[in-house]
């Protein structure tokens, strides 16, 4: 039975090994020419490049995650109404809540999709680097490249494949690994806190959804801190870079497209007002770059245009001429 599950796992992970190792080796083939193929810098930057490629590929899922989170926040008042109405009947409450999710196009699990899809990639990278540290190649990572990776060192004495719990007294490994574990934990916490403090309306800060978010806020960093002591430095580098990407991506979305009724939305309104006021002030002062006068500037009164006399038709001129002839004949 164990062999069966092992073969299933290998079948699922094999494509990931090839995909990850292909990108990793691609970056290393370029960076190795700059820093040297056996240098820790080449391998570390290759892992950073791999992280950026993976996160860029996950952008569509991140967009779905943001939309789902926003919908979850906006329907929280309706969820509370259902809880008050059907709180005594859990089955009916669950049915009505799922109906509300369906009608509003909200998937309560979509917010977990990016991290769930990253886990197989993370596991594949973890195993790939572990095997490479032992000189065993996987995917397109050949035996020679795996041996280079296993011997690669940062700062001259920190193996990129080393872990915090197996530092063997190497102070460099202890310092680098501990720093990356703390960075990974802190960025995980700050990313979740950024979402809760700036892009969640007051109504969404209570109830089941808020409890879920608070759980993620405190539990995820602890999980990563505990597990991080066993991660190779290369894996810690991957996850910290991924967290920094998430923070920047989330900051951009919250700043430019915040959920209604949130502190981020209020801040954006203030920025828009200030921008409009600056534009209005520039127009009022008439300081345009093209030198034209503003519409609100004081303008001297212009004389009224002279009205041209109306020209007579040919028949009117002939009639007037005959009248003049008659007068002269008298």
Short mmCIF file of C-alpha atoms in Angstrom, two decimals:
data_model
loop_
_atom_site.label_atom_id
_atom_site.label_comp_id
_atom_site.label_asym_id
_atom_site.label_seq_id
_atom_site.Cartn_x
_atom_site.Cartn_y
_atom_site.Cartn_z
CA UNK A 1 0.00 0.00 0.00
CA UNK A 2 2.81 2.44 0.88
CA UNK A 3 4.52 1.63 -2.40
CA UNK A 4 1.28 2.42 -4.22
CA UNK A 5 0.95 5.86 -2.62
CA UNK A 6 4.64 6.50 -3.17
CA UNK A 7 4.28 5.77 -6.88
CA UNK A 8 1.23 8.05 -7.08
CA UNK A 9 3.17 10.83 -5.36
CA UNK A 10 6.11 10.37 -7.71
CA UNK A 11 3.77 10.47 -10.71
CA UNK A 12 2.27 13.78 -9.52
CA UNK A 13 5.60 15.36 -8.53
CA UNK A 14 7.59 14.35 -11.61
CA UNK A 15 6.18 17.12 -13.88
CA UNK A 16 6.86 19.68 -11.14
CA UNK A 17 10.46 18.49 -10.82
CA UNK A 18 10.98 19.03 -14.54
CA UNK A 19 9.23 22.41 -14.63
CA UNK A 20 11.04 23.79 -11.57
CA UNK A 21 14.45 22.41 -12.51
CA UNK A 22 14.05 23.74 -16.08
CA UNK A 23 13.52 27.31 -14.86
CA UNK A 24 16.19 26.97 -12.17
CA UNK A 25 18.80 25.63 -14.59
CA UNK A 26 17.83 28.28 -17.15
CA UNK A 27 18.59 31.09 -14.72
CA UNK A 28 21.74 29.35 -13.51
CA UNK A 29 23.08 28.99 -17.06
CA UNK A 30 23.00 32.79 -17.36
CA UNK A 31 24.00 33.78 -13.82
CA UNK A 32 26.73 31.13 -13.72
CA UNK A 33 28.57 33.03 -16.46
CA UNK A 34 28.57 36.14 -14.27
CA UNK A 35 29.29 34.73 -10.80
CA UNK A 36 30.72 31.32 -11.66
CA UNK A 37 28.71 28.08 -12.04
CA UNK A 38 29.67 26.78 -8.58
CA UNK A 39 29.11 30.04 -6.67
CA UNK A 40 26.38 30.36 -4.06
CA UNK A 41 25.39 33.74 -5.51
CA UNK A 42 24.51 32.17 -8.88
CA UNK A 43 22.34 29.50 -7.26
CA UNK A 44 20.71 31.90 -4.77
CA UNK A 45 19.78 34.38 -7.50
CA UNK A 46 18.53 31.50 -9.65
CA UNK A 47 16.14 30.57 -6.83
CA UNK A 48 14.99 34.20 -6.66
CA UNK A 49 14.42 34.16 -10.43
CA UNK A 50 12.47 30.90 -10.12
CA UNK A 51 10.29 32.50 -7.42
CA UNK A 52 9.50 35.50 -9.61
CA UNK A 53 8.52 33.28 -12.53
CA UNK A 54 6.21 31.19 -10.32
CA UNK A 55 4.56 34.24 -8.74
CA UNK A 56 4.07 35.89 -12.13
CA UNK A 57 2.34 32.72 -13.34
CA UNK A 58 0.03 32.86 -10.29
CA UNK A 59 -1.14 36.44 -10.92
CA UNK A 60 -4.53 35.33 -12.40
CA UNK A 61 -5.19 33.29 -9.25
CA UNK A 62 -4.21 36.27 -7.13
CA UNK A 63 -6.78 38.41 -8.97
CA UNK A 64 -9.45 35.79 -8.22
CA UNK A 65 -8.32 35.74 -4.60
CA UNK A 66 -8.70 39.53 -4.31
CA UNK A 67 -12.17 39.47 -5.89
CA UNK A 68 -13.29 36.66 -3.61
CA UNK A 69 -11.93 38.39 -0.51
CA UNK A 70 -13.68 41.60 -1.49
CA UNK A 71 -16.98 39.82 -2.05
CA UNK A 72 -16.63 38.05 1.29
CA UNK A 73 -16.12 41.39 2.99
CA UNK A 74 -19.04 43.08 1.26
CA UNK A 75 -21.57 40.34 2.06
CA UNK A 76 -20.67 40.13 5.76
CA UNK A 77 -23.66 42.30 6.80
CA UNK A 78 -25.99 39.88 4.97
CA UNK A 79 -24.24 36.92 6.59
CA UNK A 80 -24.87 38.47 10.00
CA UNK A 81 -28.54 38.94 9.13
CA UNK A 82 -28.77 35.25 8.22
CA UNK A 83 -27.09 34.31 11.48
CA UNK A 84 -29.64 36.33 13.45
CA UNK A 85 -32.51 34.88 11.46
CA UNK A 86 -31.47 31.22 11.32
CA UNK A 87 -29.08 30.99 14.26
CA UNK A 88 -31.31 28.40 15.89
CA UNK A 89 -31.26 26.16 12.79
CA UNK A 90 -27.71 25.34 11.74
CA UNK A 91 -28.73 23.31 8.69
CA UNK A 92 -30.95 26.11 7.33
CA UNK A 93 -28.24 28.67 8.13
CA UNK A 94 -25.69 26.66 6.13
CA UNK A 95 -28.10 26.36 3.19
CA UNK A 96 -28.94 30.06 3.14
CA UNK A 97 -25.30 31.04 3.52
CA UNK A 98 -24.25 28.86 0.60
CA UNK A 99 -27.11 30.31 -1.44
CA UNK A 100 -25.85 33.81 -0.62
CA UNK A 101 -22.35 32.83 -1.72
CA UNK A 102 -23.72 31.45 -4.98
CA UNK A 103 -25.93 34.48 -5.72
CA UNK A 104 -23.08 36.91 -5.06
CA UNK A 105 -20.55 34.85 -7.04
CA UNK A 106 -18.36 34.35 -3.97
CA UNK A 107 -16.12 31.36 -3.37
CA UNK A 108 -15.09 31.26 0.30
CA UNK A 109 -12.16 28.99 -0.57
CA UNK A 110 -10.76 31.12 -3.41
CA UNK A 111 -8.70 33.19 -0.97
CA UNK A 112 -6.68 30.06 -0.17
CA UNK A 113 -6.03 29.06 -3.79
CA UNK A 114 -2.64 30.78 -4.33
CA UNK A 115 -1.11 29.35 -1.16
CA UNK A 116 -2.65 25.91 -1.76
CA UNK A 117 -1.27 25.77 -5.30
CA UNK A 118 2.11 26.94 -4.09
CA UNK A 119 2.40 24.08 -1.61
CA UNK A 120 3.09 21.34 -4.24
CA UNK A 121 5.62 23.68 -5.89
CA UNK A 122 7.17 24.38 -2.51
CA UNK A 123 7.35 20.66 -1.71
CA UNK A 124 8.86 19.88 -5.11
CA UNK A 125 11.50 22.58 -4.66
CA UNK A 126 12.21 21.35 -1.11
CA UNK A 127 12.79 17.79 -2.30
CA UNK A 128 14.70 18.93 -5.40
CA UNK A 129 17.14 20.96 -3.28
CA UNK A 130 17.42 18.20 -0.68
CA UNK A 131 18.39 15.67 -3.36
CA UNK A 132 20.72 18.20 -4.99
CA UNK A 133 22.44 18.74 -1.62
CA UNK A 134 23.23 15.02 -1.68
CA UNK A 135 24.50 15.24 -5.26
CA UNK A 136 21.39 13.60 -6.73
CA UNK A 137 19.88 15.27 -9.79
CA UNK A 138 16.17 15.41 -10.61
CA UNK A 139 14.31 16.65 -13.67
CA UNK A 140 16.73 18.54 -15.92
CA UNK A 141 19.05 19.18 -12.96
CA UNK A 142 21.90 16.86 -13.95
CA UNK A 143 24.26 15.04 -11.62
CA UNK A 144 26.99 17.61 -12.30
CA UNK A 145 24.69 20.56 -11.55
CA UNK A 146 23.37 18.84 -8.44
CA UNK A 147 26.94 18.41 -7.16
CA UNK A 148 27.64 22.08 -7.92
CA UNK A 149 24.58 23.07 -5.95
CA UNK A 150 25.50 20.82 -3.04
CA UNK A 151 28.91 22.49 -2.81
CA UNK A 152 27.70 26.07 -3.45
CA UNK A 153 28.29 28.48 -0.56
CA UNK A 154 27.16 31.98 0.28
CA UNK A 155 29.67 34.40 1.81
CA UNK A 156 32.35 31.75 1.40
CA UNK A 157 31.24 29.50 4.26
CA UNK A 158 27.42 29.12 4.21
CA UNK A 159 26.22 26.11 2.17
CA UNK A 160 22.98 27.01 0.38
CA UNK A 161 21.69 23.52 1.17
CA UNK A 162 22.26 23.81 4.94
CA UNK A 163 19.44 24.05 7.50
CA UNK A 164 19.20 25.76 10.87
CA UNK A 165 18.78 22.54 12.85
CA UNK A 166 21.77 20.96 11.08
CA UNK A 167 24.14 23.91 11.19
CA UNK A 168 26.81 21.77 12.96
CA UNK A 169 28.11 24.82 14.82
CA UNK A 170 28.62 26.87 11.65
CA UNK A 171 27.94 30.42 12.85
CA UNK A 172 27.42 31.65 9.30
CA UNK A 173 24.69 29.06 8.71
CA UNK A 174 23.07 29.91 12.05
CA UNK A 175 23.06 33.64 11.25
CA UNK A 176 21.80 33.36 7.65
CA UNK A 177 19.21 30.66 8.33
CA UNK A 178 17.88 32.39 11.48
CA UNK A 179 17.63 35.71 9.61
CA UNK A 180 15.69 34.10 6.76
CA UNK A 181 13.37 32.23 9.15
CA UNK A 182 12.58 35.51 10.94
CA UNK A 183 12.13 37.31 7.60
CA UNK A 184 9.82 34.58 6.31
CA UNK A 185 7.76 34.67 9.53
CA UNK A 186 7.59 38.47 9.67
CA UNK A 187 6.59 38.89 6.02
CA UNK A 188 3.86 36.25 6.42
CA UNK A 189 2.44 38.12 9.42
CA UNK A 190 2.73 41.59 7.85
CA UNK A 191 1.08 40.50 4.61
CA UNK A 192 -2.00 39.22 6.43
CA UNK A 193 -2.06 42.22 8.79
CA UNK A 194 -1.83 44.59 5.82
CA UNK A 195 -5.01 43.05 4.41
CA UNK A 196 -6.94 43.15 7.68
CA UNK A 197 -5.95 46.65 8.78
CA UNK A 198 -6.40 48.46 5.46
CA UNK A 199 -8.74 46.52 3.18
CA UNK A 200 -11.47 45.13 5.42
CA UNK A 201 -14.60 47.15 6.29
CA UNK A 202 -15.68 47.48 9.91
CA UNK A 203 -18.56 45.02 9.40
CA UNK A 204 -16.14 42.36 8.22
CA UNK A 205 -13.97 42.57 11.34
CA UNK A 206 -16.38 40.36 13.25
CA UNK A 207 -18.05 37.06 12.45
CA UNK A 208 -16.77 33.77 11.02
CA UNK A 209 -14.82 35.35 8.15
CA UNK A 210 -13.00 37.69 10.52
CA UNK A 211 -12.20 34.77 12.82
CA UNK A 212 -10.76 32.90 9.84
CA UNK A 213 -8.58 35.88 8.93
CA UNK A 214 -7.38 36.31 12.52
CA UNK A 215 -6.55 32.62 12.65
CA UNK A 216 -4.45 32.96 9.51
CA UNK A 217 -2.83 36.10 10.94
CA UNK A 218 -1.40 34.30 13.96
CA UNK A 219 -1.27 30.63 12.99
CA UNK A 220 0.49 30.84 9.60
CA UNK A 221 3.57 32.70 10.94
CA UNK A 222 3.91 30.16 13.76
CA UNK A 223 3.64 27.26 11.30
CA UNK A 224 6.34 28.76 9.07
CA UNK A 225 8.57 29.61 12.03
CA UNK A 226 8.40 26.06 13.38
CA UNK A 227 8.82 24.41 9.98
CA UNK A 228 11.43 26.92 8.82
CA UNK A 229 14.14 25.57 11.11
CA UNK A 230 14.21 22.43 8.96
CA UNK A 231 14.12 24.21 5.58
CA UNK A 232 17.32 24.52 3.53
CA UNK A 233 18.56 28.07 3.08
CA UNK A 234 17.59 27.89 -0.60
CA UNK A 235 13.97 27.08 0.32
CA UNK A 236 13.90 29.86 2.94
CA UNK A 237 15.12 32.24 0.25
CA UNK A 238 12.32 31.09 -2.06
CA UNK A 239 9.56 31.57 0.52
CA UNK A 240 10.83 34.95 1.77
CA UNK A 241 11.04 36.25 -1.80
CA UNK A 242 7.52 34.96 -2.46
CA UNK A 243 6.21 36.76 0.63
CA UNK A 244 7.86 40.03 -0.43
CA UNK A 245 6.22 39.67 -3.85
CA UNK A 246 2.84 39.13 -2.16
CA UNK A 247 3.29 42.21 0.03
CA UNK A 248 4.15 44.43 -2.93
CA UNK A 249 1.39 43.03 -5.11
CA UNK A 250 -1.18 43.38 -2.34
CA UNK A 251 -0.01 46.92 -1.52
CA UNK A 252 -0.53 47.94 -5.16
CA UNK A 253 -4.04 46.45 -5.30
CA UNK A 254 -5.12 47.89 -1.93
CA UNK A 255 -3.80 51.35 -2.82
CA UNK A 256 -5.29 51.56 -6.30
CA UNK A 257 -8.42 49.40 -6.07
CA UNK A 258 -9.50 49.13 -2.42
CA UNK A 259 -12.69 47.50 -1.20
CA UNK A 260 -15.55 49.98 -0.51
CA UNK A 261 -15.99 51.12 3.07
CA UNK A 262 -12.41 50.33 4.13
CA UNK A 263 -9.62 52.55 5.49
CA UNK A 264 -7.79 52.04 2.19
CA UNK A 265 -10.86 53.33 0.28
CA UNK A 266 -11.04 56.41 2.53
CA UNK A 267 -7.33 57.06 2.00
CA UNK A 268 -7.75 56.76 -1.77
CA UNK A 269 -10.64 59.26 -1.68
CA UNK A 270 -8.44 61.72 0.21
CA UNK A 271 -5.64 61.28 -2.33
CA UNK A 272 -8.09 61.78 -5.20
CA UNK A 273 -9.48 64.95 -3.57
CA UNK A 274 -5.98 66.31 -2.98
CA UNK A 275 -5.05 65.55 -6.59
CA UNK A 276 -8.20 67.24 -7.86
CA UNK A 277 -7.53 70.26 -5.62
CA UNK A 278 -4.00 70.56 -6.97
CA UNK A 279 -5.26 70.43 -10.53
CA UNK A 280 -7.96 72.97 -9.70
CA UNK A 281 -5.41 75.27 -8.09
CA UNK A 282 -3.14 75.08 -11.13
CA UNK A 283 -6.08 75.97 -13.39
CA UNK A 284 -7.16 78.88 -11.16
CA UNK A 285 -3.66 80.36 -11.13
CA UNK A 286 -3.44 80.02 -14.89
CA UNK A 287 -0.02 78.47 -14.70
CA UNK A 288 -0.54 76.04 -17.55
CA UNK A 289 2.46 74.74 -19.38
CA UNK A 290 1.14 76.02 -22.70
CA UNK A 291 0.95 79.59 -21.39
CA UNK A 292 -2.79 79.90 -21.95
CA UNK A 293 -4.94 81.89 -19.57
CA UNK A 294 -7.18 79.93 -17.22
CA UNK A 295 -10.95 80.08 -17.43
CA UNK A 296 -11.21 81.43 -13.88
CA UNK A 297 -8.55 84.14 -14.30
CA UNK A 298 -9.64 87.78 -14.25
CA UNK A 299 -10.15 88.98 -17.83
CA UNK A 300 -10.50 92.56 -19.08
CA UNK A 301 -13.89 93.37 -20.64
CA UNK A 302 -13.82 93.32 -24.43
CA UNK A 303 -15.70 95.91 -26.58
CA UNK A 304 -18.88 94.70 -28.17
CA UNK A 305 -18.42 93.65 -31.80
CA UNK A 306 -19.57 96.24 -34.38
CA UNK A 307 -22.75 95.29 -36.14
CA UNK A 308 -22.40 95.42 -39.91
CA UNK A 309 -25.24 97.18 -41.81
CA UNK A 310 -27.59 94.82 -43.54
CA UNK A 311 -27.16 94.78 -47.31
CA UNK A 312 -30.26 95.43 -49.47
CA UNK A 313 -31.32 93.07 -52.18
CA UNK A 314 -31.07 94.07 -55.86
CA UNK A 315 -34.85 94.64 -56.09
CA UNK A 316 -34.76 96.92 -53.05
CA UNK A 317 -31.90 98.93 -54.55
CA UNK A 318 -33.76 99.33 -57.87
CA UNK A 319 -36.95 100.44 -56.08
CA UNK A 320 -35.00 102.97 -54.04
CA UNK A 321 -33.37 104.28 -57.20
CA UNK A 322 -36.78 104.79 -58.92
CA UNK A 323 -38.06 106.67 -55.88
CA UNK A 324 -35.07 109.00 -56.02
CA UNK A 325 -35.65 109.62 -59.77
CA UNK A 326 -39.29 110.52 -59.13
CA UNK A 327 -38.28 112.98 -56.43
CA UNK A 328 -35.73 114.61 -58.71
CA UNK A 329 -38.36 114.86 -61.56
CA UNK A 330 -40.69 116.80 -59.34
#
